[in-house]
Coordinates of C-alpha atoms in Angstrom, one line a residue:
X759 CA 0.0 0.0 0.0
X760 CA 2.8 2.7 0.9
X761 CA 4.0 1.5 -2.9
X762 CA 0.6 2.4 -4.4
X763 CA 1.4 6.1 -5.5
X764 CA 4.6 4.9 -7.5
X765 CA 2.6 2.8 -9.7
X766 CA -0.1 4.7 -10.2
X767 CA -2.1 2.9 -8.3
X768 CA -4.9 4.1 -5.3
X769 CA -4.2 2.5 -1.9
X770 CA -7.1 0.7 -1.7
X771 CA -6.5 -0.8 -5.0
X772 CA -3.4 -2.1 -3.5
X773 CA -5.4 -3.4 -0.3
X774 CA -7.6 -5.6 -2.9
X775 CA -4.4 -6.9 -4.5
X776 CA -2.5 -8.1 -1.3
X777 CA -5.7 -9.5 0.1
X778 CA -6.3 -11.7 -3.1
X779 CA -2.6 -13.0 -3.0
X780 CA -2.8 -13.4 0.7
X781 CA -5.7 -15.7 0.2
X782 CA -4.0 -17.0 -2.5
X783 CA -0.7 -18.0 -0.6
X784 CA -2.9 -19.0 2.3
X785 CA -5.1 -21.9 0.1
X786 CA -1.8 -23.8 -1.7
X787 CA -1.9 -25.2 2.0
X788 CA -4.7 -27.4 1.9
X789 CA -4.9 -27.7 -2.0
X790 CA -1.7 -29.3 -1.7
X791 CA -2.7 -31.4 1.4
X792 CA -5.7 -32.6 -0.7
X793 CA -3.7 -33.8 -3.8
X794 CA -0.7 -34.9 -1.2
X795 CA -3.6 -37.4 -0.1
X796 CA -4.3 -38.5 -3.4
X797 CA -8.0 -36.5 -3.9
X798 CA -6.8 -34.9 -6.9
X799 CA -10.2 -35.4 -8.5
X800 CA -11.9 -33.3 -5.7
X801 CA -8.8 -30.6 -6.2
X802 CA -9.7 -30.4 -9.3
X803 CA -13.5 -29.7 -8.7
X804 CA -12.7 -27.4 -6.4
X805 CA -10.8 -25.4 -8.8
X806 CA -13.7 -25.7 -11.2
X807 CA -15.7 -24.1 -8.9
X808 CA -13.1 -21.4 -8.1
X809 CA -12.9 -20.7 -11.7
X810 CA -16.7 -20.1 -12.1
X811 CA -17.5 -18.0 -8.9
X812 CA -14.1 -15.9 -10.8
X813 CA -16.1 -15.6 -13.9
X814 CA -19.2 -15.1 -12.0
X815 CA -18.0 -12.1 -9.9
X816 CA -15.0 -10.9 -11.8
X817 CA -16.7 -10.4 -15.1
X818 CA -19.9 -8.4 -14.4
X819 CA -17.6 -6.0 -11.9
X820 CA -15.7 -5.3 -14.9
X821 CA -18.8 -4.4 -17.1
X822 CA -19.8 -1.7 -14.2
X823 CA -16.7 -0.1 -14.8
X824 CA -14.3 -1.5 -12.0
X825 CA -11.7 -2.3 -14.8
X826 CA -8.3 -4.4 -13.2
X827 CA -10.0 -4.1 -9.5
X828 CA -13.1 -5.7 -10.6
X829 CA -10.7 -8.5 -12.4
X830 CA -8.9 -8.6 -9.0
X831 CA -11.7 -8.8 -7.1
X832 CA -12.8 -11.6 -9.0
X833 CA -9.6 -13.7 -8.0
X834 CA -10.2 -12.6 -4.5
X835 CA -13.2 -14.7 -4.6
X836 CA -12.0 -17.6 -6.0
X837 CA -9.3 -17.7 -3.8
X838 CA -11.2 -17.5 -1.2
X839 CA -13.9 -20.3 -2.3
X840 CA -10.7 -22.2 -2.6
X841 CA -9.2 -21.9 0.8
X842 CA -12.6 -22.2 2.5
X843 CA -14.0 -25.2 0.8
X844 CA -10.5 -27.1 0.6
X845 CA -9.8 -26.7 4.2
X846 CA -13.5 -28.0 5.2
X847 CA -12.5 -31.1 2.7
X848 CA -9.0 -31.8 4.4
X849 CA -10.8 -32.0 8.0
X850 CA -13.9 -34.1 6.5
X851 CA -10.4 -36.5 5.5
X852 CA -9.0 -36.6 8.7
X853 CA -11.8 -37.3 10.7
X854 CA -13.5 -39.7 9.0
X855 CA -12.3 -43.7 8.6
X856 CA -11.0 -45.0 4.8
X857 CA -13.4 -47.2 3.5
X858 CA -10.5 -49.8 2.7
X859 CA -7.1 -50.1 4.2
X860 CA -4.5 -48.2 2.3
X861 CA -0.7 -49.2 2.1
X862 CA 2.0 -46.6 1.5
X863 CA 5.3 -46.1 1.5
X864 CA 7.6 -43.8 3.2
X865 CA 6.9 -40.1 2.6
X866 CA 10.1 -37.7 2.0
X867 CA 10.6 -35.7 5.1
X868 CA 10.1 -32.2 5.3
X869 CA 13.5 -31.4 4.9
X870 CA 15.2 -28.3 3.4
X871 CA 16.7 -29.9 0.5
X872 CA 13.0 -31.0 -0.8
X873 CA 11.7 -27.2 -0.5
X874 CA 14.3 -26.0 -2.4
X875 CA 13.8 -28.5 -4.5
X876 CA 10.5 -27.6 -5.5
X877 CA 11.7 -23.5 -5.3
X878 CA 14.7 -24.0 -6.8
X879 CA 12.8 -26.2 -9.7
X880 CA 10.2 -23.1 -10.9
X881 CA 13.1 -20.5 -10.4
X882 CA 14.0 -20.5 -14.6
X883 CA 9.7 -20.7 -15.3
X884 CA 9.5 -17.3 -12.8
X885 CA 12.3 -15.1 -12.9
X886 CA 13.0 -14.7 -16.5
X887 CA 10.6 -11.9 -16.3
X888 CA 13.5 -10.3 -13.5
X889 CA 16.1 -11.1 -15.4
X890 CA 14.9 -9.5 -18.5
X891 CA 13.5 -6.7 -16.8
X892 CA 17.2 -6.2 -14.6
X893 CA 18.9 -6.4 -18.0
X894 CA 16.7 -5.5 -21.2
X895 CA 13.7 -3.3 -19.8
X896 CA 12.7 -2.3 -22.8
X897 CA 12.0 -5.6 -24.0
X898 CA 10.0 -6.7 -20.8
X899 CA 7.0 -5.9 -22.6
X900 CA 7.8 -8.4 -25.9
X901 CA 9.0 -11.0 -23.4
X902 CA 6.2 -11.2 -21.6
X903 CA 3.5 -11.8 -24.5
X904 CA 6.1 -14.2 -25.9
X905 CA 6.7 -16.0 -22.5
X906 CA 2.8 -16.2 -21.5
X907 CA 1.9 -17.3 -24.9
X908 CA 4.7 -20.4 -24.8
X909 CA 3.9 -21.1 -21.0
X910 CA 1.0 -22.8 -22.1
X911 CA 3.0 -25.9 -23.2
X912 CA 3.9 -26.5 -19.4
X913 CA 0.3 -25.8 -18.7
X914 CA -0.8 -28.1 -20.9
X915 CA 0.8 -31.0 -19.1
X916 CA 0.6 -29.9 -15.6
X917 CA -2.1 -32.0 -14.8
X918 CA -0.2 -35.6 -15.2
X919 CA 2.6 -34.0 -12.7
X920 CA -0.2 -33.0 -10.3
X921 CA -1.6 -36.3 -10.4
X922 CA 1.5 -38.7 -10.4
X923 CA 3.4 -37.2 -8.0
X924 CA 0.9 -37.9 -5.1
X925 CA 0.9 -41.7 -6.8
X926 CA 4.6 -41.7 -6.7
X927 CA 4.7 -40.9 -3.0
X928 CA 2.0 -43.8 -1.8
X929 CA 3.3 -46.3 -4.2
X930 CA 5.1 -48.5 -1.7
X931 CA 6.8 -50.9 -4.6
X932 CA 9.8 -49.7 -6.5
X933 CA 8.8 -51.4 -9.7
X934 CA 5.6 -50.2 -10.2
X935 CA 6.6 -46.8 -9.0
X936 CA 9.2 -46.8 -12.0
X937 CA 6.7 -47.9 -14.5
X938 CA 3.9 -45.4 -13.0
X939 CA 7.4 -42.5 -14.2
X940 CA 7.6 -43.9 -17.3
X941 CA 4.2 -43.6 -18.7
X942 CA 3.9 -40.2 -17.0
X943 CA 7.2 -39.1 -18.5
X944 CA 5.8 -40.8 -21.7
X945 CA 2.7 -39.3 -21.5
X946 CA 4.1 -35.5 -20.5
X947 CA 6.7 -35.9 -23.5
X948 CA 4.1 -36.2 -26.1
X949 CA 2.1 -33.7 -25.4
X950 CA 4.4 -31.1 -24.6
X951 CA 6.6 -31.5 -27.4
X952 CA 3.3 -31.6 -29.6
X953 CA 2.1 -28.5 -28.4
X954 CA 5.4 -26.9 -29.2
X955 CA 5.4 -28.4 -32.8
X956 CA 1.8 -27.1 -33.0
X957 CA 3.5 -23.3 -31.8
X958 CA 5.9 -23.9 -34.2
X959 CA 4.1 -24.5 -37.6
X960 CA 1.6 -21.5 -36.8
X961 CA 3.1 -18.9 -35.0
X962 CA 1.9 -15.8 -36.2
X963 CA -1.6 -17.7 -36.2
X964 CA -1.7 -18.4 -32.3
X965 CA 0.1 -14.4 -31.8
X966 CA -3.0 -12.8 -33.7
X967 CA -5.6 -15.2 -31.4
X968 CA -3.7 -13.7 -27.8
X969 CA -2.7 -10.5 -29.0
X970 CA -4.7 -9.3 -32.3
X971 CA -1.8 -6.8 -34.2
X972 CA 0.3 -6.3 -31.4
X973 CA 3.5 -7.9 -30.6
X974 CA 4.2 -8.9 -34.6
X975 CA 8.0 -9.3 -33.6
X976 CA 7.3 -12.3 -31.1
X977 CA 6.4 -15.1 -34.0
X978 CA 10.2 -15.9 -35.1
X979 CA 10.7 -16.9 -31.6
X980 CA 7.8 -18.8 -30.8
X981 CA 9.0 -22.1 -31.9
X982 CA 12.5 -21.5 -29.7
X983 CA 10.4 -20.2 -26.9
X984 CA 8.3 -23.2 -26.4
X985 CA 11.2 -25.7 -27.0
X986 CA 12.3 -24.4 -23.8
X987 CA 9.4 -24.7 -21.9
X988 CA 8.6 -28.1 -23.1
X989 CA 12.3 -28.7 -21.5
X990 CA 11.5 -27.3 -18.3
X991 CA 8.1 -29.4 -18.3
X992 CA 10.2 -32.6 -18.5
X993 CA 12.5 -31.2 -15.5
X994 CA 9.5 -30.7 -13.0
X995 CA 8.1 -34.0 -13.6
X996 CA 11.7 -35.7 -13.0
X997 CA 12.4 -33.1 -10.0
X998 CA 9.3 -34.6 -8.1
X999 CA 10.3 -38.0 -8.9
X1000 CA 13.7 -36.6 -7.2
X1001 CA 11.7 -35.8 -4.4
X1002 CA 9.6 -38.9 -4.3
X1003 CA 12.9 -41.1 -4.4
X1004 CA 14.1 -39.3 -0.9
X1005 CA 17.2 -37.7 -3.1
X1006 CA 18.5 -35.0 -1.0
X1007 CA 20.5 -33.2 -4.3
X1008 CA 17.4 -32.4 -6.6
X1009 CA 18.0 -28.9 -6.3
X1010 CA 21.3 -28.3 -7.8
X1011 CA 21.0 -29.2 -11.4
X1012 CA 17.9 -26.2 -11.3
X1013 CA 20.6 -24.2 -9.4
X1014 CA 23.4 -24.8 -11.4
X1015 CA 20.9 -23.8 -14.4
X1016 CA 20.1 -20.5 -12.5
X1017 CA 23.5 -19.6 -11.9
X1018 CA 24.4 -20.0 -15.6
X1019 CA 21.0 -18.3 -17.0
X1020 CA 22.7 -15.8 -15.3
X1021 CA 25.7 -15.0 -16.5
X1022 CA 24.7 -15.2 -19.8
X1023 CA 22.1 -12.4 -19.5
X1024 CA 25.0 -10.6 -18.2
X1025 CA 26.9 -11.4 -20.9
X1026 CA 24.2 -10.7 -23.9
X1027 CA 20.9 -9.7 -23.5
X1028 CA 20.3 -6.9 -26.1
X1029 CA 18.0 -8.2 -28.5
X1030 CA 14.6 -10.8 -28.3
X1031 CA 16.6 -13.3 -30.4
X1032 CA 19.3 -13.2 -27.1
X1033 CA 17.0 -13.3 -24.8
X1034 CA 15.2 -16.3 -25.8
X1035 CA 18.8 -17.8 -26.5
X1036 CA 19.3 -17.2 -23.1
X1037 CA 16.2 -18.7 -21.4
X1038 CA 16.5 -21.6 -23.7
X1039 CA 19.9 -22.8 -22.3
X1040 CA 18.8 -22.4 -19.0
X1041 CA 15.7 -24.8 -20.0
X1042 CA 18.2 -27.3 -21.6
X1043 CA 20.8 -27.1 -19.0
X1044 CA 18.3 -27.9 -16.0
X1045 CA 16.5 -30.7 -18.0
X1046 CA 20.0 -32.7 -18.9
X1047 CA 21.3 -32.3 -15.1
X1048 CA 18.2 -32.9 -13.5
X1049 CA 17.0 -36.1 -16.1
X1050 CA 20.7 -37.4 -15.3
X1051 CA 20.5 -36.8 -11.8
X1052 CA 17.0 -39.1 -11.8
X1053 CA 18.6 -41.2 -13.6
X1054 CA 21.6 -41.7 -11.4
X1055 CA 19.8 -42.0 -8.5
X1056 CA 17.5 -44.4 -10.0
X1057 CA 20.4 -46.6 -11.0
X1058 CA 21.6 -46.5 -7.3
X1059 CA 18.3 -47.4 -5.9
X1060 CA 18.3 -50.2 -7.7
X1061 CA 21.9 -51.1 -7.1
X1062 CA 21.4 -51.2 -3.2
X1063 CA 17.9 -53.1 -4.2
X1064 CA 20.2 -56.0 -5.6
X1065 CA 22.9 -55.8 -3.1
X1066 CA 19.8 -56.1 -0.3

């Protein structure tokens, strides 16, 4: 709120925004507890229905003239449906007896290595927009149409990580937790590399559906753009298996990524063609350490499973 003024923005308009993250924040808590239980099905209705009461609120506050804050306002409510009726669903979980006896096996501990993990994982899909803006401001605006548009691809296959991760955890047998990976990863590949394909052959089609006749200078790097994210898609699948698996290292190779993404914007970051270049190795260099990484500790797990 004491920020308001520089941007342009009245305090109360502020108020409206921090609430709506707040309630935000506050709801990945039992969202996550629900799909970390395995009712991904009813985390998914109750998105649904957050994504409705959105439409429901947001849109006609917008037609009376509220503009962003109406928009805002209409997160605020789905948020809020989202914390409220998620959290009423967890306790229903906990207090009432399974139906049939459920074995699983160990869950990873809370440990610091698994939260930065999953930070450390989603730090190249979040702070490219810093990067560019600390570097290149004045192509923040290019990158960010470009960026939104090719973020789709990971979009398009979130739901198989949000669904076999919890599976990964409560599967008890190594063998079938491998082969449960494998048709995920599988499954994740095909689709995200056919949605970039599909970026790919019609570029300036899918830039006139988002953006009408603005951002013409985005289509060369479409293609490029969603290569990268569809590398980045097969990294957070392998990081969770990372996590499943109890490896204590998952977050270096997204580190390592980081740490090179960069330097390189340091080192050349003056054009959209650089940028993207940029963004791109960081996307390639996290999915070969992190895939490798899975796959070493895989290897090692199975190693001590012969020994045994």
């Amino acid at each position: 709120m004491l920020l308001a003024d520089s941007i342009g923005a009245a305090a109360t308009d502020a108020l409206i925004c921090g609430l709506a993250v707040v309630v935000m924040i506050v709801g990945t808590v039992p969202m996550g507890f629900l799909s970390g239980i395995g009712m991904v099905r009813t985390q998914s209705i109750v998105i649904l229905l957050g994504t409705l009461l959105r439409l429901a609120t947001g849109w006609p506050l917008m037609v009376s003239g509220f503009g962003v804050v109406g928009a805002v306002g209409g997160y605020f409510t789905n948020y809020a449906l989202v914390l409220g009726l998620s959290y009423v669903l967890c306790v229903r979980s906990l207090t009432r007896a399974p139906k049939h006896p459920v074995t699983i096996g160990p869950p990873p501990q809370l440990r610091l290595s698994t939260i930065s993990t999953f930070a450390l994982t989603f730090a190249p899909f979040g702070l490219d927009q810093f990067l560019v803006q600390a570097f290149s401001p004045e192509l923040g605006g290019s990158y960010a149409a470009l960026s939104t548009m090719s973020k789709l691809v990971f979009f398009g296959v979130l739901p198989i990580v949000a669904i076999v991760y919890p599976r990964l955890l409560a599967e008890a047998d190594q063998g079938r937790r491998l082969g449960i990976l494998t048709v995920a990863m599988i499954g994740l590949v095909v689709i995200a590399f056919g949605l970039t394909v599909f970026l790919s052959l019609y570029p300036e089609q899918v830039t006139r559906f988002f953006y009408a006749s603005r951002f013409s200078e985005i289509p060369p790097e479409v293609g490029r753009m969603a290569l990268g994210v569809a590398f980045f898609s097969v990294s957070a699948l392998a990081a969770h298996a990372l996590i499943a698996w109890s490896n204590p290292y998952g977050y270096i190779p997204s580190l390592v990524a980081q740490l090179i993404g960069v330097a390189m914007y340091a080192w050349q970051s003056g054009s959209l063609e650089q940028v993207v270049s940029n963004q791109l190795a960081i996307y390639a260099v996290q999915m070969v350490l992190t895939c490798g990484l899975l796959a070493f500790s895989l290897s090692r797990k199975k190693d001590a499973g012969l020994t045994k």
